[in-house]
Short mmCIF file of C-alpha atoms in Angstrom, two decimals:
data_model
loop_
_atom_site.label_atom_id
_atom_site.label_comp_id
_atom_site.label_asym_id
_atom_site.label_seq_id
_atom_site.Cartn_x
_atom_site.Cartn_y
_atom_site.Cartn_z
CA MET Q 1002 0.16 17.70 66.86
CA LYS Q 1003 2.21 14.52 66.57
CA LYS Q 1004 1.77 11.52 68.88
CA SER Q 1005 4.35 8.84 69.68
CA LEU Q 1006 3.33 5.37 68.48
CA GLY Q 1007 6.43 3.51 69.74
CA ALA Q 1008 8.99 1.54 67.77
CA LYS Q 1009 6.80 0.33 64.89
CA THR Q 1010 9.12 0.11 61.91
CA MET Q 1011 7.53 0.70 58.56
CA SER Q 1012 8.55 1.82 55.12
CA MET Q 1013 5.67 3.47 53.28
CA PRO Q 1014 4.86 2.25 50.67
CA GLU Q 1015 6.53 -1.17 50.63
CA PRO Q 1016 7.02 -2.64 47.16
CA VAL Q 1017 5.54 -6.13 46.62
CA PHE Q 1018 8.21 -8.35 45.08
CA LEU Q 1019 6.99 -11.73 43.82
CA ILE Q 1020 10.19 -13.78 43.83
CA ALA Q 1021 9.98 -16.75 41.45
CA THR Q 1022 12.46 -19.64 41.63
CA TYR Q 1023 12.91 -23.28 40.63
CA ASP Q 1024 13.84 -26.08 43.01
CA GLU Q 1025 16.28 -28.89 42.13
CA ASN Q 1026 13.55 -30.63 40.07
CA GLY Q 1027 12.51 -27.52 38.17
CA THR Q 1028 9.33 -27.09 40.22
CA PRO Q 1029 8.47 -23.37 40.39
CA ASP Q 1030 7.59 -21.48 43.55
CA ILE Q 1031 6.69 -17.85 44.21
CA MET Q 1032 6.89 -15.87 47.42
CA ASN Q 1033 5.68 -12.36 48.19
CA ALA Q 1034 8.23 -10.18 49.96
CA ALA Q 1035 7.91 -6.58 51.14
CA TRP Q 1036 11.24 -5.97 52.91
CA VAL Q 1037 12.97 -5.23 49.65
CA GLY Q 1038 14.43 -2.39 47.66
CA GLN Q 1039 16.92 -1.06 45.17
CA VAL Q 1040 20.45 -0.56 46.54
CA SER Q 1041 22.51 0.55 43.50
CA PRO Q 1042 21.94 1.27 39.80
CA LYS Q 1043 22.14 -2.49 39.16
CA HIS Q 1044 21.21 -4.18 42.42
CA ILE Q 1045 18.21 -5.03 44.57
CA SER Q 1046 18.06 -6.53 48.05
CA MET Q 1047 15.48 -8.71 49.77
CA SER Q 1048 15.50 -9.48 53.51
CA LEU Q 1049 13.91 -12.91 53.97
CA SER Q 1050 13.42 -15.50 56.69
CA ASN Q 1051 13.65 -19.21 55.76
CA HIS Q 1052 11.33 -20.31 52.95
CA THR Q 1053 11.21 -22.74 50.04
CA THR Q 1054 12.32 -19.70 48.05
CA THR Q 1055 15.46 -19.17 50.11
CA ARG Q 1056 16.44 -22.85 49.66
CA ASN Q 1057 15.95 -22.35 45.90
CA LEU Q 1058 17.98 -19.12 45.93
CA ASP Q 1059 20.81 -20.85 47.79
CA LEU Q 1060 20.69 -23.69 45.23
CA ASN Q 1061 20.25 -21.94 41.86
CA LYS Q 1062 21.43 -18.41 42.62
CA GLU Q 1063 19.07 -17.09 39.93
CA PHE Q 1064 15.51 -15.73 40.22
CA THR Q 1065 12.98 -13.33 38.81
CA VAL Q 1066 11.10 -10.55 40.60
CA SER Q 1067 7.67 -9.60 39.28
CA PHE Q 1068 5.83 -6.57 40.61
CA ALA Q 1069 2.31 -7.34 41.81
CA THR Q 1070 -0.58 -5.51 40.15
CA LYS Q 1071 -4.11 -4.57 41.17
CA ASP Q 1072 -5.72 -7.33 39.09
CA TYR Q 1073 -3.69 -10.04 40.85
CA VAL Q 1074 -3.68 -8.77 44.44
CA ILE Q 1075 -5.49 -11.83 45.84
CA ALA Q 1076 -3.07 -14.26 44.15
CA ALA Q 1077 -0.09 -12.13 45.20
CA ASP Q 1078 -1.26 -12.20 48.81
CA TRP Q 1079 -1.88 -15.97 48.64
CA VAL Q 1080 1.66 -16.86 47.53
CA GLY Q 1081 2.95 -14.83 50.47
CA ILE Q 1082 0.86 -16.47 53.19
CA VAL Q 1083 1.17 -20.17 52.28
CA SER Q 1084 4.26 -22.37 51.92
CA LEU Q 1085 4.73 -24.88 49.11
CA ASP Q 1086 6.02 -27.24 51.82
CA LYS Q 1087 2.60 -27.24 53.47
CA ASP Q 1088 0.41 -27.05 50.37
CA PRO Q 1089 1.79 -28.72 47.21
CA ASP Q 1090 -1.13 -27.14 45.29
CA LYS Q 1091 -0.10 -23.60 46.31
CA ILE Q 1092 0.85 -22.47 42.80
CA LYS Q 1093 -2.08 -24.19 41.08
CA LYS Q 1094 -4.47 -22.45 43.49
CA SER Q 1095 -2.79 -19.08 42.82
CA GLY Q 1096 -3.66 -19.27 39.14
CA PHE Q 1097 -0.20 -18.05 38.17
CA THR Q 1098 1.49 -19.78 35.21
CA PHE Q 1099 5.09 -19.57 34.03
CA THR Q 1100 7.47 -19.35 31.10
CA LYS Q 1101 11.10 -20.30 31.71
CA SER Q 1102 13.37 -17.25 31.52
CA GLU Q 1103 15.74 -17.18 28.55
CA THR Q 1104 18.35 -15.36 30.63
CA VAL Q 1105 18.37 -16.99 34.06
CA ASN Q 1106 17.38 -20.38 35.45
CA ALA Q 1107 14.11 -19.16 36.90
CA PRO Q 1108 10.43 -18.95 36.00
CA VAL Q 1109 8.77 -15.77 34.68
CA ILE Q 1110 5.17 -15.23 35.85
CA ASN Q 1111 3.01 -14.94 32.71
CA GLU Q 1112 0.15 -12.96 34.27
CA LEU Q 1113 2.23 -10.05 35.62
CA PRO Q 1114 3.50 -7.39 33.20
CA VAL Q 1115 7.02 -6.65 34.47
CA ALA Q 1116 9.76 -9.00 35.66
CA LEU Q 1117 13.38 -8.42 36.68
CA GLU Q 1118 15.71 -11.27 35.71
CA CYS Q 1119 18.32 -11.52 38.47
CA ARG Q 1120 21.48 -13.28 39.57
CA LEU Q 1121 22.28 -13.63 43.27
CA VAL Q 1122 25.53 -11.84 44.13
CA ALA Q 1123 25.48 -11.93 47.95
CA ALA Q 1124 23.60 -13.41 50.89
CA GLN Q 1125 24.28 -12.08 54.39
CA GLU Q 1126 22.80 -12.73 57.81
CA GLU Q 1127 21.46 -9.46 59.20
CA PHE Q 1128 19.14 -8.84 62.17
CA GLY Q 1129 17.79 -12.40 62.11
CA GLU Q 1130 16.94 -12.35 58.39
CA THR Q 1131 19.01 -13.30 55.38
CA ARG Q 1132 19.63 -10.36 53.08
CA TYR Q 1133 19.79 -11.60 49.48
CA VAL Q 1134 21.31 -9.15 47.00
CA GLY Q 1135 20.66 -9.65 43.30
CA GLU Q 1136 22.06 -8.09 40.15
CA VAL Q 1137 19.38 -7.26 37.61
CA VAL Q 1138 20.59 -8.58 34.26
CA ASN Q 1139 17.46 -7.83 32.24
CA VAL Q 1140 13.97 -6.38 32.57
CA LEU Q 1141 11.02 -8.01 30.80
CA ALA Q 1142 7.90 -5.95 30.16
CA ASP Q 1143 4.65 -6.86 28.48
CA GLU Q 1144 3.79 -4.81 25.40
CA SER Q 1145 0.46 -3.95 27.03
CA VAL Q 1146 2.21 -1.72 29.62
CA LEU Q 1147 4.71 0.01 27.33
CA ASN Q 1148 4.36 3.65 26.34
CA GLU Q 1149 5.06 5.01 22.85
CA LYS Q 1150 8.76 5.35 23.71
CA GLY Q 1151 9.05 1.71 24.73
CA GLY Q 1152 9.25 2.46 28.44
CA ILE Q 1153 7.05 1.08 31.21
CA ASP Q 1154 3.84 3.04 31.87
CA SER Q 1155 3.02 2.42 35.53
CA GLY Q 1156 -0.40 3.96 35.01
CA LYS Q 1157 -1.24 1.11 32.68
CA ALA Q 1158 0.40 -1.51 34.87
CA GLN Q 1159 -1.41 -0.55 38.11
CA PHE Q 1160 1.32 -1.78 40.42
CA ILE Q 1161 0.45 -2.20 44.08
CA GLY Q 1162 2.39 -1.69 47.29
CA PHE Q 1163 1.88 -3.05 50.78
CA ASP Q 1164 0.60 -0.67 53.44
CA PRO Q 1165 2.17 -1.93 56.68
CA ALA Q 1166 0.07 0.42 58.82
CA GLY Q 1167 -3.25 -0.62 57.28
CA LEU Q 1168 -2.22 -4.23 56.53
CA CYS Q 1169 -3.64 -3.89 53.04
CA TYR Q 1170 -2.47 -3.36 49.49
CA ARG Q 1171 -2.85 -0.01 47.76
CA VAL Q 1172 -2.62 0.93 44.11
CA PHE Q 1173 0.37 3.02 43.07
CA GLY Q 1174 -1.74 5.05 40.73
CA GLU Q 1175 -2.54 8.73 40.40
CA VAL Q 1176 0.40 10.88 39.35
CA ALA Q 1177 0.98 13.42 42.13
CA ALA Q 1178 1.01 16.30 39.63
CA SER Q 1179 4.79 16.31 39.60
CA ALA Q 1180 7.67 14.96 37.60
CA PHE Q 1181 11.16 14.36 38.95
CA GLY Q 1182 12.79 17.79 38.89
CA SER Q 1183 9.59 19.77 39.28
CA GLY Q 1184 10.91 21.06 42.61
CA LYS Q 1185 13.02 23.53 40.59
CA ALA Q 1186 9.90 25.70 40.62
CA LEU Q 1187 10.82 26.61 44.21
CA ASP Q 1188 14.22 28.02 43.18
CA LYS Q 1189 13.40 31.70 43.23
CA MET W 806 4.15 -10.91 24.85
CA LYS W 807 7.07 -9.67 26.92
CA LYS W 808 9.95 -7.61 25.51
CA SER W 809 13.47 -7.30 26.90
CA LEU W 810 14.34 -3.78 28.05
CA GLY W 811 17.91 -4.51 29.17
CA ALA W 812 19.44 -4.13 32.61
CA LYS W 813 17.32 -1.26 33.95
CA THR W 814 17.09 -1.84 37.68
CA MET W 815 13.96 -0.60 39.35
CA SER W 816 11.92 -1.32 42.42
CA MET W 817 8.26 -0.42 41.89
CA PRO W 818 7.08 1.58 43.80
CA GLU W 819 10.07 3.19 45.52
CA PRO W 820 9.29 4.79 48.88
CA VAL W 821 10.27 8.46 49.23
CA PHE W 822 12.25 8.87 52.44
CA LEU W 823 12.89 12.46 53.51
CA ILE W 824 15.94 12.07 55.73
CA ALA W 825 16.30 14.99 58.17
CA THR W 826 19.54 15.65 60.05
CA TYR W 827 21.45 18.37 61.90
CA ASP W 828 25.00 19.43 61.14
CA GLU W 829 27.59 20.30 63.83
CA ASN W 830 25.96 23.72 64.32
CA GLY W 831 22.40 22.39 64.57
CA THR W 832 21.52 23.55 61.06
CA PRO W 833 18.88 21.20 59.63
CA ASP W 834 19.00 19.59 56.20
CA ILE W 835 16.67 17.23 54.35
CA MET W 836 17.38 14.89 51.47
CA ASN W 837 15.00 12.78 49.41
CA ALA W 838 16.12 9.17 48.96
CA ALA W 839 14.41 6.35 47.06
CA TRP W 840 16.91 3.49 47.38
CA VAL W 841 15.60 2.60 50.80
CA GLY W 842 13.57 -0.03 52.57
CA GLN W 843 12.78 -2.02 55.68
CA VAL W 844 15.23 -4.84 56.45
CA SER W 845 13.99 -6.26 59.79
CA PRO W 846 11.15 -5.69 62.26
CA LYS W 847 13.19 -2.79 63.72
CA HIS W 848 15.52 -1.62 60.97
CA ILE W 849 15.55 0.37 57.74
CA SER W 850 18.33 0.84 55.21
CA MET W 851 19.18 3.69 52.85
CA SER W 852 21.77 3.46 50.06
CA LEU W 853 23.23 6.94 49.55
CA SER W 854 26.04 8.62 47.68
CA ASN W 855 27.90 11.52 49.34
CA HIS W 856 25.69 14.37 50.52
CA THR W 857 25.46 16.94 53.32
CA THR W 858 23.11 14.38 54.87
CA THR W 859 25.72 11.61 54.87
CA ARG W 860 28.23 13.92 56.58
CA ASN W 861 25.55 14.67 59.19
CA LEU W 862 24.75 10.96 59.60
CA ASP W 863 28.42 10.16 60.09
CA LEU W 864 28.65 12.96 62.67
CA ASN W 865 25.45 12.64 64.73
CA LYS W 866 24.39 9.05 64.03
CA GLU W 867 20.75 10.07 64.56
CA PHE W 868 18.11 11.12 62.05
CA THR W 869 14.43 11.14 61.22
CA VAL W 870 12.69 9.76 58.13
CA SER W 871 9.44 11.41 57.04
CA PHE W 872 7.32 9.93 54.28
CA ALA W 873 6.47 12.40 51.52
CA THR W 874 2.82 13.11 50.81
CA LYS W 875 0.83 14.30 47.82
CA ASP W 876 0.42 17.85 49.18
CA TYR W 877 4.20 18.30 49.50
CA VAL W 878 5.46 16.54 46.37
CA ILE W 879 7.08 19.67 44.91
CA ALA W 880 8.96 20.44 48.14
CA ALA W 881 9.94 16.77 48.52
CA ASP W 882 11.36 16.75 44.99
CA TRP W 883 13.19 20.03 45.61
CA VAL W 884 15.10 18.81 48.67
CA GLY W 885 16.25 15.83 46.59
CA ILE W 886 17.60 17.76 43.63
CA VAL W 887 19.50 20.58 45.33
CA SER W 888 22.37 20.47 47.82
CA LEU W 889 22.59 22.71 50.90
CA ASP W 890 26.28 23.15 49.98
CA LYS W 891 25.27 24.87 46.74
CA ASP W 892 22.17 26.74 47.95
CA PRO W 893 22.18 27.86 51.60
CA ASP W 894 18.50 28.83 51.15
CA LYS W 895 17.51 25.30 50.13
CA ILE W 896 15.39 24.61 53.23
CA LYS W 897 13.81 28.08 53.33
CA LYS W 898 12.78 27.67 49.67
CA SER W 899 11.30 24.23 50.41
CA GLY W 900 8.87 25.71 52.91
CA PHE W 901 9.52 22.88 55.36
CA THR W 902 9.85 23.82 59.05
CA PHE W 903 11.08 21.73 61.97
CA THR W 904 10.65 20.75 65.58
CA LYS W 905 13.60 19.13 67.36
CA SER W 906 12.92 15.48 68.11
CA GLU W 907 12.54 14.64 71.80
CA THR W 908 14.07 11.21 71.21
CA VAL W 909 17.00 11.70 68.84
CA ASN W 910 19.29 14.59 67.93
CA ALA W 911 17.53 15.32 64.65
CA PRO W 912 14.82 17.59 63.26
CA VAL W 913 11.22 16.44 62.67
CA ILE W 914 9.52 17.98 59.61
CA ASN W 915 6.36 19.74 60.83
CA GLU W 916 4.45 19.63 57.55
CA LEU W 917 4.60 15.84 57.00
CA PRO W 918 2.34 13.59 59.07
CA VAL W 919 4.59 10.60 59.87
CA ALA W 920 8.22 10.47 60.97
CA LEU W 921 10.47 7.61 62.07
CA GLU W 922 12.97 8.59 64.78
CA CYS W 923 16.13 6.59 64.09
CA ARG W 924 19.60 5.77 65.38
CA LEU W 925 22.33 4.74 62.95
CA VAL W 926 23.57 1.22 63.70
CA ALA W 927 25.73 0.48 60.63
CA ALA W 928 27.23 2.10 57.56
CA GLN W 929 28.77 -0.09 54.86
CA GLU W 930 30.26 0.57 51.45
CA GLU W 931 28.31 -1.41 48.85
CA PHE W 932 28.28 -1.13 45.06
CA GLY W 933 29.65 2.41 45.11
CA GLU W 934 27.06 3.70 47.60
CA THR W 935 27.11 3.83 51.38
CA ARG W 936 24.39 1.72 52.92
CA TYR W 937 23.20 3.35 56.14
CA VAL W 938 21.18 1.09 58.46
CA GLY W 939 19.03 2.67 61.14
CA GLU W 940 17.10 1.33 64.11
CA VAL W 941 13.66 2.87 64.44
CA VAL W 942 13.27 3.88 68.08
CA ASN W 943 9.92 5.66 67.77
CA VAL W 944 7.26 6.60 65.22
CA LEU W 945 5.59 10.02 65.35
CA ALA W 946 2.23 10.49 63.65
CA ASP W 947 0.02 13.51 63.38
CA GLU W 948 -3.43 13.15 64.90
CA SER W 949 -4.91 14.15 61.53
CA VAL W 950 -3.84 10.82 59.97
CA LEU W 951 -4.77 8.48 62.82
CA ASN W 952 -7.73 6.14 62.61
CA GLU W 953 -10.13 5.45 65.51
CA LYS W 954 -7.77 2.73 66.81
CA GLY W 955 -4.82 5.13 66.98
CA GLY W 956 -3.07 3.61 63.95
CA ILE W 957 -1.93 5.41 60.81
CA ASP W 958 -4.54 5.71 58.04
CA SER W 959 -2.57 5.89 54.80
CA GLY W 960 -5.73 6.88 52.95
CA LYS W 961 -5.79 10.09 54.97
CA ALA W 962 -2.03 10.63 54.71
CA GLN W 963 -1.81 10.28 50.89
CA PHE W 964 1.77 9.05 50.85
CA ILE W 965 3.58 9.10 47.53
CA GLY W 966 6.17 6.82 45.96
CA PHE W 967 8.68 7.42 43.19
CA ASP W 968 8.02 5.79 39.82
CA PRO W 969 11.49 5.09 38.39
CA ALA W 970 10.07 4.11 35.00
CA GLY W 971 7.98 7.26 34.57
CA LEU W 972 10.33 9.53 36.57
CA CYS W 973 7.36 10.91 38.47
CA TYR W 974 5.71 10.57 41.85
CA ARG W 975 2.48 8.63 42.27
CA VAL W 976 -0.01 8.56 45.11
CA PHE W 977 -0.17 5.37 47.15
CA GLY W 978 -3.92 5.63 47.38
CA GLU W 979 -6.79 3.38 46.39
CA VAL W 980 -7.04 0.17 48.42
CA ALA W 981 -6.69 -2.72 45.98
CA ALA W 982 -9.83 -4.40 47.38
CA SER W 983 -7.72 -6.69 49.49
CA ALA W 984 -6.40 -6.98 53.02
CA PHE W 985 -3.33 -8.93 54.04
CA GLY W 986 -4.52 -12.54 54.26
CA SER W 987 -7.31 -12.18 51.70
CA GLY W 988 -5.46 -14.70 49.53
CA LYS W 989 -6.92 -17.42 51.78
CA ALA W 990 -9.97 -17.21 49.54
CA LEU W 991 -7.99 -19.24 46.99
CA ASP W 992 -7.51 -22.16 49.43
CA LYS W 993 -10.21 -24.50 48.16
#
């Protein structure tokens, strides 16, 4: 029996994008965004209100997106709840460190295993947010999360997602006993 | 040490939206979409190529989105890999059954615990896909997945996400020992 809960929008799970950018002085910032997603074979979108990050995106038009992992959930939450404008020690307190991307003018978070290197291709006002659309020009992955074929093993990486109903982060872990295409078993 | 994998776009995890619609005769269809996400407090977006579902969206402008769960991963995969145009028995083979929504002109999948009831508010061509934007007008949740406060308990629901690197579905399960706001512990 289903009950009506009202108009409580949620996407389940929500990916946790850690968007890393430089300001005009090369000072790095990170923000945690959950209203995000893939929109084409080459593009991602992120719906954001005004942040240090959005000023940096407007300025540099390049950024990286790292996916948060179980081991860094506290730091990932922290960079999403505090602004660099209000706490200049935000990044130091997070414990995250950076290497400058070789592909785009943006920092890559050292501690997280996978980063998308992106160029901004559009920014549109939509429903009171700004929707930033990025083209992914390269994916960086740490050797520690690669499988024998050189692809990313999410079981090793232990990515997390945001649970908007429970207001917590959950591990994207156990394989649900099914590969893409396994539904063909029903074709009889 | 990070390696470059090239321009392989991925959002990790990707939610699995089961979009349910009626055609002009009231025949239900479901498709599985992963290029989706929340874009405002009231809106979701779904980037889709041409499907029976997109014809139905264009026609009725109302739909539901159910989140796939571990117990129905095979059926959820099936409705994503086969078209109703090619197999009229697609839905029967999936095992999914429906109740007509009381709020929108669209079917609600009985077997899945949570459904968003949505009205289409925009459809835009973007990067070779059509981006459908819906307003969520109500959320339906089965009593079996509600917590004592009447909210959705994702631990009970066992939602899954798509892993675009591993081409499999993973359970959005274990709480990563952290609530939203737990990052405040780093503020010292």
